[in-house]
Coordinates of C-alpha atoms in Angstrom, one line a residue:
Chain A
M3 CA 146.1 54.6 103.0
A4 CA 145.8 57.4 105.4
D5 CA 149.5 57.3 106.0
N6 CA 150.2 57.6 102.3
A7 CA 148.0 60.7 102.0
N8 CA 150.0 62.4 104.8
K9 CA 153.2 61.8 102.9
L10 CA 152.2 63.7 99.9
P11 CA 154.2 66.9 99.4
K12 CA 152.4 70.2 100.0
D13 CA 153.1 71.5 96.5
A14 CA 151.1 68.6 95.0
F15 CA 148.1 70.6 95.7
E16 CA 147.7 73.7 93.4
P17 CA 144.6 75.6 92.4
L18 CA 143.6 74.9 88.9
S19 CA 142.9 78.5 88.1
D20 CA 142.9 81.9 89.7
G21 CA 139.1 81.5 90.6
S22 CA 137.9 83.9 88.1
H23 CA 135.3 81.2 86.8
L24 CA 133.6 81.6 90.1
D25 CA 132.3 84.8 88.8
N26 CA 130.0 83.0 86.4
E27 CA 127.8 81.8 89.3
R28 CA 127.6 85.2 91.0
I29 CA 124.1 86.6 91.4
A30 CA 124.2 90.3 90.5
A31 CA 120.8 91.4 91.3
P32 CA 119.9 91.9 95.0
S33 CA 117.8 89.0 96.2
L34 CA 114.1 89.6 96.2
T35 CA 112.1 89.1 99.3
F36 CA 108.4 88.2 99.0
L37 CA 107.2 91.8 99.6
K38 CA 109.7 93.4 97.2
D39 CA 108.7 90.8 94.4
S40 CA 104.9 91.7 95.1
W41 CA 105.8 95.4 95.0
R42 CA 107.6 94.9 91.7
R43 CA 104.5 93.1 90.2
L44 CA 102.2 95.9 91.6
K45 CA 104.2 98.6 90.0
K46 CA 103.6 97.0 86.6
N47 CA 99.8 97.2 87.1
K48 CA 99.0 100.8 85.8
A49 CA 95.5 100.8 87.1
A50 CA 96.5 100.0 90.6
M51 CA 99.3 102.5 90.6
I52 CA 97.0 105.3 89.4
S53 CA 94.5 104.3 92.1
M54 CA 97.3 104.5 94.6
Y55 CA 98.2 108.0 93.4
I56 CA 94.6 109.2 93.6
L57 CA 94.3 107.8 97.1
I58 CA 97.4 109.6 98.2
F59 CA 96.1 112.8 96.5
F60 CA 92.9 112.5 98.4
I61 CA 94.6 111.8 101.6
V62 CA 96.9 114.8 101.3
L63 CA 94.1 117.0 100.2
A64 CA 91.7 116.0 102.9
F65 CA 94.2 116.2 105.8
G66 CA 96.4 118.9 104.3
S67 CA 93.5 121.4 103.7
Q68 CA 93.0 121.4 107.5
L69 CA 96.0 123.7 107.5
I70 CA 94.5 126.4 105.4
P71 CA 92.0 128.5 107.4
S72 CA 89.9 129.7 104.3
V73 CA 89.2 126.1 103.3
R74 CA 88.5 125.0 106.8
N75 CA 85.7 127.5 107.1
I76 CA 82.2 125.9 107.0
A77 CA 80.3 128.9 108.6
T78 CA 76.9 129.5 107.3
H79 CA 76.2 132.5 105.0
P80 CA 72.5 132.7 104.4
N81 CA 72.8 135.4 101.9
L82 CA 75.3 133.4 99.9
N83 CA 73.3 130.2 99.6
N84 CA 73.1 127.8 96.5
L85 CA 75.8 129.4 94.6
P86 CA 77.2 127.3 91.7
P87 CA 80.9 126.5 91.5
R88 CA 83.2 129.5 90.5
I89 CA 86.9 129.1 90.2
P90 CA 88.8 132.3 89.4
G91 CA 90.3 132.4 86.0
I92 CA 88.4 129.4 84.6
D93 CA 85.5 130.2 82.2
I94 CA 84.0 126.8 81.5
P95 CA 80.2 126.5 82.0
G96 CA 79.7 124.8 85.3
F97 CA 82.8 126.3 86.9
N98 CA 82.3 130.1 86.1
G99 CA 79.6 130.8 88.5
T100 CA 76.8 130.6 86.0
L101 CA 73.7 128.6 86.4
V102 CA 70.9 127.4 84.1
Q103 CA 67.7 129.1 85.1
G104 CA 64.5 128.9 83.0
G105 CA 66.5 127.5 80.0
Q106 CA 69.1 130.4 80.2
R107 CA 72.6 130.5 81.7
V108 CA 72.7 133.4 84.1
N109 CA 75.4 134.7 86.5
A110 CA 74.4 133.6 90.0
Y111 CA 77.2 135.7 91.6
T112 CA 75.4 139.1 91.9
G113 CA 74.9 141.5 94.7
D114 CA 76.5 140.4 98.0
A115 CA 78.3 137.4 96.2
A116 CA 80.0 139.4 93.4
N117 CA 83.5 139.2 94.8
V118 CA 83.2 135.6 96.4
H119 CA 84.6 132.5 94.9
Y120 CA 83.2 129.2 95.9
W121 CA 85.4 126.8 94.0
L122 CA 82.8 124.0 94.3
G123 CA 79.8 126.1 95.1
S124 CA 77.8 126.6 98.3
D125 CA 75.0 124.6 99.7
Y126 CA 71.5 125.8 100.9
L127 CA 72.9 127.4 104.0
G128 CA 75.7 129.2 102.1
R129 CA 78.4 126.7 103.4
D130 CA 81.4 126.2 101.2
L131 CA 80.9 122.9 99.4
L132 CA 84.7 122.4 99.0
A133 CA 85.3 122.6 102.6
R134 CA 82.3 120.3 103.4
T135 CA 83.3 117.8 100.7
L136 CA 86.9 117.8 102.1
S137 CA 85.7 117.3 105.6
G138 CA 83.4 114.4 104.4
T139 CA 86.3 112.8 102.7
R140 CA 88.3 113.2 105.9
L141 CA 85.6 111.4 107.8
S142 CA 85.6 108.6 105.2
L143 CA 89.3 108.1 105.3
I144 CA 89.2 108.1 109.1
I145 CA 86.6 105.4 109.1
A146 CA 88.7 103.5 106.6
M147 CA 91.7 103.6 109.0
V148 CA 89.5 102.6 112.0
A149 CA 88.1 99.7 109.9
T150 CA 91.5 98.6 109.1
F151 CA 92.6 98.8 112.8
F152 CA 89.7 96.5 113.9
D153 CA 90.2 94.2 111.0
L154 CA 93.9 93.8 112.1
T155 CA 93.3 93.4 115.7
I156 CA 89.9 91.6 116.2
G157 CA 89.8 89.8 112.8
V158 CA 93.3 88.4 112.8
T159 CA 93.3 87.5 116.4
Y160 CA 90.0 85.7 116.2
G161 CA 91.1 83.9 113.1
I162 CA 94.4 82.7 114.5
V163 CA 93.0 81.6 117.8
S164 CA 90.1 79.8 116.2
G165 CA 92.3 78.0 113.7
W166 CA 95.1 77.3 116.1
K167 CA 93.1 75.9 119.0
G168 CA 90.9 73.8 116.7
G169 CA 88.4 71.3 118.3
R170 CA 85.7 72.6 120.4
V171 CA 87.0 76.2 120.7
D172 CA 87.1 76.4 117.0
T173 CA 83.5 75.0 116.5
F174 CA 82.2 77.3 119.2
M175 CA 83.9 80.3 117.5
Q176 CA 82.8 79.4 114.0
R177 CA 79.1 79.0 115.3
I178 CA 79.3 82.6 116.6
I179 CA 80.5 83.8 113.2
E180 CA 77.8 81.7 111.4
I181 CA 75.1 83.3 113.6
M182 CA 76.6 86.9 112.9
L183 CA 76.6 86.1 109.3
S184 CA 73.1 85.1 109.0
V185 CA 72.0 88.7 110.1
P186 CA 72.4 91.3 107.5
N187 CA 75.3 93.5 108.6
L188 CA 73.3 96.6 108.1
V189 CA 70.5 95.4 110.4
V190 CA 73.1 94.9 113.2
M191 CA 74.4 98.4 112.6
I192 CA 71.1 100.1 112.6
L193 CA 70.1 98.3 115.8
L194 CA 73.3 99.4 117.5
L195 CA 73.0 102.8 116.2
L196 CA 69.6 103.2 117.7
L197 CA 71.0 102.3 121.0
F198 CA 74.0 104.8 121.1
K199 CA 74.0 108.4 120.6
P200 CA 74.5 109.2 116.9
G201 CA 78.1 110.4 116.1
I202 CA 81.4 109.2 114.8
G203 CA 82.1 107.3 117.9
S204 CA 79.0 105.0 117.6
I205 CA 79.6 104.6 113.8
V206 CA 83.2 103.5 114.6
L207 CA 81.8 101.1 117.3
V208 CA 79.3 99.6 115.0
L209 CA 81.9 99.0 112.2
A210 CA 84.1 97.3 114.8
F211 CA 81.2 95.1 115.7
T212 CA 80.5 93.8 112.2
G213 CA 83.6 94.5 110.1
W214 CA 86.1 91.9 111.2
I215 CA 84.1 88.7 110.4
N216 CA 85.5 88.1 106.9
M217 CA 89.0 88.6 107.9
A218 CA 88.5 86.2 110.8
R219 CA 87.2 83.5 108.5
L220 CA 90.0 83.9 105.8
V221 CA 92.8 84.0 108.5
R222 CA 91.4 80.9 110.2
A223 CA 91.3 79.0 107.0
Q224 CA 94.9 79.9 106.2
T225 CA 96.1 79.2 109.8
L226 CA 94.5 75.7 109.6
E227 CA 96.7 75.0 106.5
L228 CA 99.8 76.6 108.1
K229 CA 99.7 74.9 111.5
N230 CA 100.3 71.4 110.1
Q231 CA 103.4 72.5 108.1
E232 CA 106.9 71.3 109.2
F233 CA 108.2 74.7 110.2
V234 CA 105.4 75.2 112.7
L235 CA 106.0 71.6 113.9
A236 CA 109.7 72.4 114.4
A237 CA 108.9 75.5 116.4
R238 CA 106.5 73.6 118.5
S239 CA 108.9 70.7 119.2
L240 CA 111.5 73.2 120.3
G241 CA 109.1 74.4 122.9
Q242 CA 108.2 77.8 121.4
K243 CA 105.2 79.5 123.1
P244 CA 102.1 79.6 121.0
W245 CA 101.9 83.4 120.9
K246 CA 105.5 83.5 119.7
I247 CA 104.7 81.1 117.0
A248 CA 101.8 83.2 116.1
F249 CA 103.9 86.3 115.8
K250 CA 107.0 84.9 114.3
H251 CA 105.8 82.1 112.0
L252 CA 102.1 82.5 111.4
L253 CA 101.8 86.3 110.9
P254 CA 104.5 86.7 108.2
N255 CA 102.9 83.8 106.3
L256 CA 99.5 85.3 106.6
S257 CA 100.5 88.8 105.6
S258 CA 99.4 88.6 102.0
V259 CA 95.9 87.4 103.0
I260 CA 95.7 90.1 105.6
I261 CA 96.9 93.0 103.4
V262 CA 94.5 92.0 100.5
N263 CA 91.5 91.5 102.7
T264 CA 92.1 94.8 104.5
M265 CA 92.2 96.6 101.1
L266 CA 88.7 95.1 100.5
T267 CA 87.2 95.8 103.8
I268 CA 88.1 99.5 103.5
P269 CA 85.7 100.4 100.6
N270 CA 83.0 98.4 102.5
A271 CA 83.5 100.5 105.7
I272 CA 83.4 103.7 103.6
F273 CA 80.3 102.5 102.0
F274 CA 78.4 101.7 105.2
E275 CA 79.3 105.0 106.8
A276 CA 78.1 106.9 103.7
F277 CA 75.0 104.7 103.6
L278 CA 74.1 105.2 107.2
S279 CA 74.6 109.0 107.0
F280 CA 72.5 109.0 103.7
I281 CA 69.5 107.4 105.6
G282 CA 70.0 109.9 108.4
I283 CA 71.3 107.8 111.3
G284 CA 75.1 108.5 110.7
V285 CA 76.9 111.7 111.7
P286 CA 74.6 114.2 113.1
A287 CA 73.6 117.4 111.4
P288 CA 76.5 120.0 111.4
A289 CA 79.2 117.5 110.6
A290 CA 79.6 116.6 107.0
S291 CA 79.8 113.2 105.6
L292 CA 79.8 112.3 101.9
G293 CA 76.5 110.4 102.6
T294 CA 74.8 113.5 104.1
L295 CA 76.1 115.7 101.4
I296 CA 74.7 113.3 98.7
S297 CA 71.4 113.2 100.6
D298 CA 71.3 117.0 100.8
G299 CA 72.2 117.3 97.1
Q300 CA 69.6 114.9 96.0
K301 CA 66.8 117.2 97.3
S302 CA 67.8 119.8 94.7
F303 CA 69.4 117.7 92.1
Q304 CA 67.1 118.9 89.3
Y305 CA 68.0 122.6 89.7
L306 CA 71.4 122.5 91.4
P307 CA 73.0 119.3 90.1
Y308 CA 76.5 120.3 91.3
Q309 CA 75.4 119.9 94.9
M310 CA 75.1 116.2 94.4
W311 CA 77.6 115.5 91.7
I312 CA 80.6 116.7 93.7
P313 CA 80.2 114.5 96.8
A314 CA 78.9 111.5 94.6
I315 CA 82.0 111.6 92.4
V316 CA 84.4 111.9 95.4
L317 CA 82.7 109.0 97.1
S318 CA 82.6 106.9 93.9
L319 CA 86.3 107.8 93.2
L320 CA 87.3 106.7 96.6
M321 CA 85.5 103.4 96.3
I322 CA 86.8 102.7 92.9
A323 CA 90.4 103.5 93.8
F324 CA 90.3 101.4 96.9
N325 CA 88.8 98.5 95.0
I326 CA 91.2 98.7 92.0
L327 CA 94.2 98.9 94.5
G328 CA 92.9 95.9 96.4
D329 CA 92.5 93.9 93.3
G330 CA 96.0 95.0 92.2
L331 CA 97.5 93.9 95.5
R332 CA 95.8 90.5 95.3
D333 CA 97.1 89.9 91.8
A334 CA 100.6 91.0 93.1
F335 CA 100.6 88.7 96.1
D336 CA 99.0 85.8 94.2
P337 CA 100.2 86.0 90.5
R338 CA 98.3 82.9 89.5
T339 CA 95.0 84.9 89.5
R340 CA 95.9 87.0 86.6
E341 CA 98.0 84.7 84.4
Chain B
M7 CA 71.2 64.2 103.7
V8 CA 68.2 64.1 106.1
K9 CA 70.4 64.2 109.1
Y10 CA 72.3 67.2 107.6
L11 CA 69.0 69.0 106.8
A12 CA 67.7 68.5 110.3
K13 CA 71.0 69.9 111.7
R14 CA 70.8 72.9 109.4
I15 CA 67.2 73.6 110.4
F16 CA 68.0 73.3 114.0
Y17 CA 70.7 75.9 113.5
L18 CA 68.2 78.2 111.7
V19 CA 65.9 78.0 114.5
L20 CA 68.6 78.6 117.0
T21 CA 69.9 81.6 115.1
L22 CA 66.4 83.2 114.9
F23 CA 66.0 82.6 118.6
I24 CA 69.2 84.3 119.4
V25 CA 68.5 87.2 117.1
T26 CA 65.0 87.6 118.6
T27 CA 66.4 87.6 122.1
I28 CA 69.1 90.1 121.3
T29 CA 66.7 92.4 119.5
F30 CA 64.2 92.3 122.3
F31 CA 66.7 93.2 125.0
L32 CA 68.3 95.9 122.8
M33 CA 64.8 97.4 122.3
K34 CA 64.2 97.3 126.1
L35 CA 67.4 99.3 126.6
M36 CA 66.2 102.0 124.1
P37 CA 65.0 105.3 125.7
G38 CA 61.4 106.3 125.8
T39 CA 58.1 104.6 126.4
P40 CA 54.8 105.2 124.8
L41 CA 54.1 107.7 127.6
T42 CA 57.2 110.0 127.2
N43 CA 55.2 112.8 125.6
Q44 CA 52.0 112.2 127.5
A45 CA 52.5 114.3 130.6
K46 CA 48.8 115.2 131.1
L47 CA 47.6 111.7 131.6
S48 CA 46.6 110.7 135.1
P49 CA 48.3 107.7 136.8
T50 CA 45.3 105.5 136.3
E51 CA 45.3 106.4 132.5
Q52 CA 49.0 105.7 132.3
Q53 CA 48.5 102.4 134.0
L54 CA 45.8 101.5 131.5
I55 CA 48.0 102.3 128.6
L56 CA 50.8 100.3 130.0
Q57 CA 48.4 97.3 130.5
Q58 CA 47.1 97.6 127.0
Y59 CA 50.7 97.2 125.6
G60 CA 51.6 94.6 128.2
L61 CA 54.4 96.9 129.6
D62 CA 53.2 96.6 133.2
K63 CA 54.6 93.1 133.6
P64 CA 58.1 92.2 134.5
V65 CA 60.6 92.2 131.7
W66 CA 61.0 88.4 131.6
Q67 CA 57.3 87.9 131.2
Q68 CA 57.2 90.4 128.4
Y69 CA 60.1 88.5 126.8
L70 CA 58.4 85.1 127.0
S71 CA 55.1 86.5 125.6
Y72 CA 56.9 88.3 122.9
L73 CA 58.7 85.1 121.9
A74 CA 55.5 83.1 122.1
N75 CA 53.8 85.7 119.8
A76 CA 56.7 85.9 117.5
V77 CA 56.6 82.2 116.8
H78 CA 53.0 82.7 115.6
G79 CA 54.1 85.7 113.4
N80 CA 52.7 88.3 115.7
F81 CA 55.1 91.1 116.5
G82 CA 52.9 93.4 118.4
T83 CA 51.4 96.8 117.5
S84 CA 53.2 99.4 115.7
F85 CA 54.0 102.7 117.5
Q86 CA 53.9 104.7 114.4
F87 CA 50.4 103.9 113.0
S88 CA 47.6 103.5 115.5
D89 CA 46.2 100.0 115.8
Q90 CA 48.3 98.6 113.0
P91 CA 49.7 95.2 113.9
V92 CA 53.3 95.0 112.8
S93 CA 52.7 91.6 111.1
Y94 CA 50.0 93.2 109.0
L95 CA 52.4 96.1 108.1
I96 CA 55.1 93.7 107.0
S97 CA 52.9 91.2 105.1
S98 CA 51.2 94.1 103.2
R99 CA 54.6 95.5 102.2
I100 CA 56.8 92.5 101.6
G101 CA 55.5 91.7 98.1
P102 CA 57.1 94.6 96.3
S103 CA 60.4 94.0 98.1
L104 CA 60.4 90.4 97.3
L105 CA 59.6 91.0 93.7
L106 CA 62.3 93.7 93.3
G107 CA 64.8 91.5 95.1
F108 CA 64.1 88.5 93.0
Q109 CA 64.2 90.4 89.7
A110 CA 67.4 92.1 90.7
M111 CA 69.0 88.8 91.7
V112 CA 67.9 86.9 88.6
I113 CA 68.9 89.7 86.1
G114 CA 72.1 90.5 87.9
V115 CA 73.4 87.0 88.2
L116 CA 72.4 86.0 84.7
L117 CA 74.0 89.0 83.0
G118 CA 76.9 88.6 85.3
I119 CA 77.5 85.1 84.1
V120 CA 77.4 86.2 80.5
L121 CA 79.8 89.0 81.1
G122 CA 82.1 87.0 83.2
A123 CA 82.2 84.1 80.7
F124 CA 82.9 86.5 77.8
G125 CA 85.6 88.0 79.8
A126 CA 87.3 84.7 80.5
I127 CA 87.0 83.3 77.0
R128 CA 88.4 86.6 75.5
K129 CA 91.0 87.0 78.2
N130 CA 93.3 90.1 78.0
T131 CA 91.4 91.5 75.1
W132 CA 89.1 94.7 75.0
V133 CA 86.3 92.4 76.0
D134 CA 87.9 91.4 79.2
T135 CA 88.9 94.9 79.9
T136 CA 85.3 96.1 79.5
T137 CA 84.1 93.3 81.7
T138 CA 86.6 94.3 84.4
I139 CA 85.7 98.0 84.1
I140 CA 81.9 97.2 84.4
S141 CA 82.5 95.1 87.5
I142 CA 84.7 97.4 89.2
L143 CA 82.2 100.2 88.7
G144 CA 79.3 98.0 89.8
I145 CA 81.0 97.1 93.0
S146 CA 82.4 100.6 93.7
I147 CA 79.4 103.0 92.9
P148 CA 77.0 102.9 95.9
S149 CA 73.5 101.8 95.1
F150 CA 72.0 105.1 96.3
V151 CA 74.2 107.2 94.1
L152 CA 73.3 104.9 91.1
A153 CA 69.5 105.0 91.9
I154 CA 69.5 108.8 92.0
L155 CA 71.4 109.1 88.7
L156 CA 69.1 106.5 87.0
Q157 CA 66.1 108.4 88.3
Y158 CA 67.4 111.6 87.0
F159 CA 68.5 110.6 83.6
F160 CA 66.0 107.9 82.6
G161 CA 63.0 109.2 84.7
L162 CA 63.4 113.0 84.6
K163 CA 65.5 113.8 81.5
L164 CA 64.6 111.0 79.0
R165 CA 61.1 110.4 80.5
A166 CA 61.5 106.7 79.4
F167 CA 60.4 105.3 82.8
P168 CA 58.3 106.5 85.7
I169 CA 60.3 108.6 88.2
A170 CA 58.8 106.9 91.3
G171 CA 55.9 105.0 92.6
W172 CA 54.5 101.5 92.4
S173 CA 51.8 100.7 89.9
G174 CA 53.0 98.2 87.2
F175 CA 55.9 96.5 85.6
M176 CA 57.4 99.8 84.2
Y177 CA 57.8 101.1 87.8
T178 CA 60.0 98.1 88.6
I179 CA 62.6 98.6 86.0
L180 CA 64.8 101.4 87.3
P181 CA 64.9 100.1 90.9
T182 CA 65.7 96.7 89.6
I183 CA 68.7 98.0 87.6
A184 CA 69.9 99.9 90.7
L185 CA 69.7 96.8 92.8
A186 CA 71.1 94.4 90.2
A187 CA 74.3 96.4 89.6
M188 CA 76.1 94.9 92.6
P189 CA 75.1 91.2 92.0
L190 CA 76.0 91.6 88.4
A191 CA 79.4 93.0 89.0
E192 CA 80.2 90.4 91.8
S193 CA 79.0 87.4 89.8
A194 CA 80.8 88.6 86.7
R195 CA 84.0 88.9 88.6
F196 CA 83.5 85.5 90.3
V197 CA 82.6 83.7 87.0
R198 CA 85.6 85.2 85.3
T199 CA 88.0 84.0 87.7
E200 CA 86.5 80.5 88.0
M201 CA 86.3 80.1 84.3
V202 CA 90.0 81.2 83.6
D203 CA 90.9 78.5 86.2
V204 CA 88.7 75.9 84.5
L205 CA 89.8 76.8 81.0
N206 CA 93.4 76.0 82.0
S207 CA 92.6 72.6 83.4
D208 CA 93.4 69.3 81.9
Y209 CA 89.9 68.1 81.1
I210 CA 89.4 71.1 78.9
E211 CA 92.7 70.2 77.1
L212 CA 91.4 66.7 76.8
A213 CA 88.1 67.8 75.3
R214 CA 89.9 70.0 72.8
A215 CA 92.3 67.1 72.0
K216 CA 89.1 65.0 71.3
G217 CA 88.3 67.5 68.7
L218 CA 85.1 68.9 70.4
G219 CA 83.9 72.3 69.0
K220 CA 84.8 75.5 70.8
L221 CA 81.2 76.2 71.8
G222 CA 80.6 72.7 73.0
I223 CA 83.7 72.9 75.2
I224 CA 82.7 76.3 76.7
Y225 CA 79.0 75.4 77.3
H226 CA 79.2 71.7 78.4
H227 CA 82.6 71.7 80.1
A228 CA 83.8 75.1 81.2
L229 CA 80.7 77.0 82.0
R230 CA 78.9 74.3 84.0
N231 CA 81.9 73.7 86.2
S232 CA 82.4 77.4 86.8
L233 CA 78.8 77.9 87.8
I234 CA 78.8 75.5 90.7
P235 CA 80.8 77.6 93.1
L236 CA 78.8 80.6 92.1
I237 CA 75.9 79.2 94.3
T238 CA 78.1 80.0 97.4
I239 CA 77.9 83.8 96.7
I240 CA 74.2 83.9 96.4
G241 CA 73.8 84.4 100.1
P242 CA 76.2 87.4 100.3
L243 CA 74.5 88.8 97.2
A244 CA 71.1 88.6 98.9
V245 CA 72.6 90.7 101.8
N246 CA 73.7 93.3 99.2
I247 CA 70.2 93.4 97.7
M248 CA 68.6 93.8 101.2
T249 CA 71.0 96.6 102.0
G250 CA 70.4 98.4 98.8
S251 CA 66.7 97.9 99.0
L252 CA 66.5 100.2 102.1
V253 CA 67.6 103.2 100.1
V254 CA 66.4 102.2 96.6
E255 CA 62.9 101.8 97.9
N256 CA 63.1 105.1 99.6
I257 CA 64.4 106.9 96.5
F258 CA 61.8 105.5 94.2
A259 CA 59.0 105.7 96.8
I260 CA 58.2 102.0 96.7
P261 CA 55.8 100.7 99.4
G262 CA 58.2 97.9 100.5
I263 CA 59.7 96.8 103.7
G264 CA 62.9 98.6 103.1
E265 CA 61.2 101.8 103.0
Q266 CA 59.2 100.9 106.1
F267 CA 62.3 99.9 107.9
V268 CA 64.0 103.4 107.3
N269 CA 60.7 105.2 108.2
S270 CA 60.5 103.1 111.4
I271 CA 64.0 104.1 112.3
T272 CA 63.3 107.7 111.9
T273 CA 60.1 107.5 113.9
N274 CA 61.5 105.2 116.7
D275 CA 58.8 102.6 115.9
Y276 CA 60.5 99.9 117.9
P277 CA 58.0 97.0 117.4
T278 CA 58.2 97.4 113.6
I279 CA 62.0 97.7 113.8
M280 CA 62.2 94.4 115.8
G281 CA 59.7 92.5 113.5
L282 CA 61.5 93.7 110.4
T283 CA 64.9 92.7 111.9
I284 CA 63.7 89.2 112.5
V285 CA 62.0 89.0 109.0
Y286 CA 65.3 90.1 107.4
C287 CA 67.2 87.6 109.3
F288 CA 64.8 84.9 108.5
M289 CA 64.9 85.6 104.8
L290 CA 68.7 85.5 104.8
C291 CA 68.7 82.2 106.8
V292 CA 66.4 80.7 104.3
V293 CA 68.5 81.8 101.3
L294 CA 71.5 80.4 103.0
L295 CA 69.9 77.1 103.7
I296 CA 68.5 76.7 100.2
T297 CA 71.9 77.6 98.6
D298 CA 73.6 75.1 100.8
I299 CA 71.2 72.4 99.9
V300 CA 71.4 73.2 96.2
Y301 CA 75.1 73.2 96.4
G302 CA 75.1 69.8 97.9
L303 CA 72.8 68.5 95.2
V304 CA 74.8 69.7 92.3
D305 CA 78.3 69.1 93.7
P306 CA 78.8 65.4 94.3
R307 CA 82.0 66.0 96.3
I308 CA 80.1 67.5 99.3
R309 CA 77.0 65.4 99.0
I310 CA 77.6 62.9 101.8
T311 CA 79.5 64.8 104.4
G312 CA 77.8 68.1 104.0
K313 CA 81.2 69.8 103.9
R314 CA 83.5 70.7 101.1
D315 CA 87.1 69.4 101.7

């Protein structure tokens, strides 16, 4: 048989066609990776995209305004205190420097203040509310970044180690988490804040202490599922080191859980910072936080409502935007939830 | 079940012990003694005061006696009010807090179930969108902002409810709404997701194929099965309400433990802070224990092992 095959002439083998039919099977679109596919789904979600643009707007505004000296100025001007918002060229009640006093709208910008424009008004010490709100927003965003950092480092590591090791180590690590979960987060924060000097540093520390627990639990659950799968088994039997498996095989598969949960930790962190500042144990006096601004504004809410509205709206918008974007990301990574 | 219960109660006691220990030593690290501002006292007088508060003994003895007293519900004497035992301070103030928390939890969760169920049944219609918007707002707007706005519009502008204070049912309405917003939003979201899942399942299809009425299917098959997992988020919701109560009680001037906690923080009243920390922790532990037991009772899958697979 084999000899016969060898005897066949070369020209007995001819291509049937010029190969043009192969084109039918060609995939024209670039292949979609998991992240690209999720991004495509996220772009379809209008609410999430709007939230993302709002957040980008706030980030640019809060950090970019640092470059403009007139907006950075939060000096006190006792003679220019409690002035309502006044934006040059805009004549809408509420933004034209008028104020309701004794049932009548009067221009509050008289005397010394005639040529001053506080776009969002001034507070009881004559500080520019725009500058203070922006610096409060900046603080909230910084807190958000720090919370993300600790979530990613402590939370993810704790979860992977606990899930990967299993057995006694896992039981012990989960017991610690259970104990931490049975104390209200806020109480832990308050106890720690009493111990440290008030300030951004302590708030960051306190957030680091409490913020990672949820992430650790989710990552652990996911790791437990992943570690029994074939690709991990293959890596192990090839003698890969555990930490390399964690980085190369576990982390990419955990990425969606991690990203979604981070987006939901951020509003939580922003809330707690504002909350602690609101009850007066957050950032100390001259520094502005949205929480302290709301608490200051609350005192004169009846007569000077803008002093509370502005920080309250900014804080709520930040929280709403982060929550909607987080929801959108979850749906984008796990399309089953929205079908 | 008994074994599981015994194990859980053991962990509850262990948790409380650890929390008590940590708070005690944290408070020992705090700056200041009852004598910090009493420079004029003679050494003998100072010695007497220290003796009165038991502060002359070594720290480990103080710790043991604190622990022994705490087991009996005695948390020492408040620094803020003279001759007020902390336990009396707490027991006289815990009523309003429990009432508000309970009301907020019940109202929030019930309304949340209704909203979430409607959202799931009328999925991708305006009903669903409204539900989603309400839950996003409820989760996002901080309780203190909501409380101030409610107080301003319903208390001051419309004069429909009292602005602040605590003397009757009318006084509980605004704070309850402020506290209920979060549980409402969370449970609406949770029920909606669960119910969408359940409505897509085979047994609902079967029920429909058998010709059961729409209402019957929703009530008997869909809603009941969606509600079981809701029990698991009661614990986190209780934490939310406790957190919210600190500011909401302050804003509405309600004589509860939340208001007391914030006051104690600003006046450095350490014994009260410690006592309240333990009480908060105890309440949360009890809520978690009860929800776990109830979950075991209603969900046959976890009845025996005490764990859901």
